């Protein structure tokens, strides 16, 4: 069974800092990996999707990398802003091609 | 707004009652998923449809849970004889595996928060 772990569970940084969120998974036979953002009491917003054949994806201040062989992904957020405060979830899709397996998330607080 | 929509957004019910939630996917998406999320946890996969066919339902939590997607459009998730442990956020997602340059990127709705008293 695929296990997804996110470290740290919570993170507080001052505005302007660059930061890295970590995701690890136990089964490297994945189809793709998605990073999501979740605001309190809300649904999930897709940030980036990395296919298994890719090494990284970028969107604005966000950069996600994937090392499938070691079972790791990182989400890099540049020049953090208070509006980035949210829970960030990593999810992997196995080769079955449908279910996402989620980590518990990293709760990020960016202080002004 | 052409995103995934879910109704109701909140549902409070008494233990033992039946509840039904609705999900309307992004219109061109052929795949639809249901997940459950409890406090402090990531979403947990429940079931999946491709068009009107329910291709995976073994991870529904018990036989009290059922889902339908008539005509391959909207979907409903029903929980019969609700229990306090069913209290959670129920999330719906949709995706398309046809003609997309981001294969199977899942897009989520706002969720339905269920409280069982």
Short mmCIF file of N, CA and C in Angstrom, two decimals, chain A residues 31-32 34 36 38 41-44 46 49 51 89 93 97-104, chain B residues 31 33 35 37 40-43 45 48 56 59 89 91 101 103-106 108-110:
data_model
loop_
_atom_site.label_atom_id
_atom_site.label_comp_id
_atom_site.label_asym_id
_atom_site.label_seq_id
_atom_site.Cartn_x
_atom_site.Cartn_y
_atom_site.Cartn_z
N UNK A 31 2.20 7.06 -11.37
CA UNK A 31 1.80 7.59 -12.68
C UNK A 31 2.07 9.09 -12.72
N UNK A 32 1.67 9.79 -11.65
CA UNK A 32 2.02 11.20 -11.52
C UNK A 32 1.93 11.62 -10.06
N UNK A 34 0.77 15.12 -7.66
CA UNK A 34 0.15 16.44 -7.65
C UNK A 34 0.40 17.11 -6.31
N UNK A 36 -1.27 20.15 -3.98
CA UNK A 36 -2.51 20.90 -3.80
C UNK A 36 -2.34 21.90 -2.67
N UNK A 38 -4.89 23.78 0.26
CA UNK A 38 -6.21 23.74 0.88
C UNK A 38 -6.30 24.84 1.93
N UNK A 41 -11.33 24.74 5.79
CA UNK A 41 -12.73 24.46 5.51
C UNK A 41 -13.09 24.46 4.04
N UNK A 42 -12.10 24.50 3.17
CA UNK A 42 -12.35 24.58 1.74
C UNK A 42 -11.90 23.32 1.02
N UNK A 43 -12.21 23.29 -0.28
CA UNK A 43 -11.73 22.19 -1.12
C UNK A 43 -10.27 22.37 -1.49
N UNK A 44 -9.79 21.51 -2.39
CA UNK A 44 -8.39 21.52 -2.78
C UNK A 44 -8.20 22.25 -4.11
N UNK A 46 -5.56 22.57 -7.20
CA UNK A 46 -4.39 21.95 -7.81
C UNK A 46 -3.35 23.02 -8.13
N UNK A 49 1.20 19.51 -11.31
CA UNK A 49 1.19 18.06 -11.55
C UNK A 49 2.50 17.71 -12.25
N UNK A 51 4.31 14.55 -14.11
CA UNK A 51 4.18 13.19 -14.63
C UNK A 51 5.42 12.39 -14.24
N UNK A 89 -0.83 19.92 0.32
CA UNK A 89 -0.97 18.47 0.28
C UNK A 89 -0.27 17.89 -0.94
N UNK A 93 -0.46 9.33 -7.64
CA UNK A 93 -1.36 8.43 -8.34
C UNK A 93 -0.54 7.23 -8.79
N UNK A 97 -3.95 4.18 -12.11
CA UNK A 97 -4.45 5.27 -12.93
C UNK A 97 -5.69 5.98 -12.45
N UNK A 98 -6.00 5.92 -11.14
CA UNK A 98 -7.13 6.72 -10.72
C UNK A 98 -6.98 7.29 -9.31
N UNK A 99 -6.86 6.44 -8.30
CA UNK A 99 -6.91 6.95 -6.94
C UNK A 99 -5.67 7.75 -6.60
N UNK A 100 -5.86 8.90 -5.97
CA UNK A 100 -4.76 9.66 -5.39
C UNK A 100 -4.58 9.22 -3.94
N UNK A 101 -3.30 9.00 -3.56
CA UNK A 101 -2.95 8.73 -2.17
C UNK A 101 -2.30 9.99 -1.62
N UNK A 102 -2.89 10.53 -0.56
CA UNK A 102 -2.48 11.81 -0.01
C UNK A 102 -1.61 11.65 1.22
N UNK A 103 -0.72 12.63 1.42
CA UNK A 103 -0.10 12.81 2.71
C UNK A 103 -1.04 13.61 3.61
N UNK A 104 -0.59 13.84 4.86
CA UNK A 104 -1.42 14.57 5.81
C UNK A 104 -1.30 16.08 5.64
N UNK B 31 -14.09 11.46 -15.98
CA UNK B 31 -13.81 10.71 -14.75
C UNK B 31 -14.28 11.52 -13.54
N UNK B 33 -14.52 11.25 -9.08
CA UNK B 33 -14.00 10.57 -7.89
C UNK B 33 -14.68 11.13 -6.66
N UNK B 35 -13.89 11.35 -2.42
CA UNK B 35 -12.93 11.20 -1.35
C UNK B 35 -13.59 11.63 -0.05
N UNK B 37 -12.45 13.29 3.81
CA UNK B 37 -11.35 13.89 4.58
C UNK B 37 -11.81 14.16 6.00
N UNK B 40 -7.37 16.95 10.08
CA UNK B 40 -5.94 16.71 10.23
C UNK B 40 -5.38 15.62 9.33
N UNK B 41 -6.22 15.10 8.45
CA UNK B 41 -5.78 14.04 7.55
C UNK B 41 -5.89 14.49 6.10
N UNK B 42 -5.16 13.81 5.23
CA UNK B 42 -5.37 14.03 3.81
C UNK B 42 -6.62 13.30 3.34
N UNK B 43 -7.14 13.68 2.19
CA UNK B 43 -8.33 12.98 1.65
C UNK B 43 -8.05 11.49 1.43
N UNK B 45 -9.43 8.12 -0.66
CA UNK B 45 -10.21 7.74 -1.83
C UNK B 45 -11.34 6.79 -1.46
N UNK B 48 -14.74 5.66 -7.79
CA UNK B 48 -14.34 6.30 -9.03
C UNK B 48 -15.24 5.83 -10.17
N UNK B 56 -14.35 1.38 -9.60
CA UNK B 56 -13.70 0.99 -8.35
C UNK B 56 -14.62 1.39 -7.20
N UNK B 59 -13.23 0.41 -2.05
CA UNK B 59 -12.75 1.23 -0.95
C UNK B 59 -13.82 2.11 -0.33
N UNK B 89 -15.53 15.72 5.84
CA UNK B 89 -15.72 16.48 4.61
C UNK B 89 -15.71 15.47 3.47
N UNK B 91 -15.42 15.06 -0.46
CA UNK B 91 -14.90 15.81 -1.59
C UNK B 91 -15.13 15.04 -2.89
N UNK B 101 -3.29 17.65 -22.09
CA UNK B 101 -1.83 17.63 -21.99
C UNK B 101 -1.36 17.51 -20.55
N UNK B 103 -2.30 14.69 -18.22
CA UNK B 103 -3.11 13.49 -18.03
C UNK B 103 -3.57 13.30 -16.61
N UNK B 104 -4.89 13.15 -16.48
CA UNK B 104 -5.53 12.80 -15.23
C UNK B 104 -5.28 13.77 -14.09
N UNK B 105 -5.09 15.07 -14.39
CA UNK B 105 -5.01 16.04 -13.31
C UNK B 105 -6.40 16.15 -12.70
N UNK B 106 -6.49 15.93 -11.40
CA UNK B 106 -7.77 15.93 -10.72
C UNK B 106 -8.07 17.31 -10.17
N UNK B 108 -10.77 19.45 -7.78
CA UNK B 108 -11.66 19.18 -6.65
C UNK B 108 -12.73 20.24 -6.51
N UNK B 109 -13.88 19.82 -5.99
CA UNK B 109 -14.93 20.72 -5.61
C UNK B 109 -14.71 21.25 -4.20
N UNK B 110 -15.64 22.11 -3.71
CA UNK B 110 -15.48 22.72 -2.39
C UNK B 110 -15.81 21.78 -1.23
#
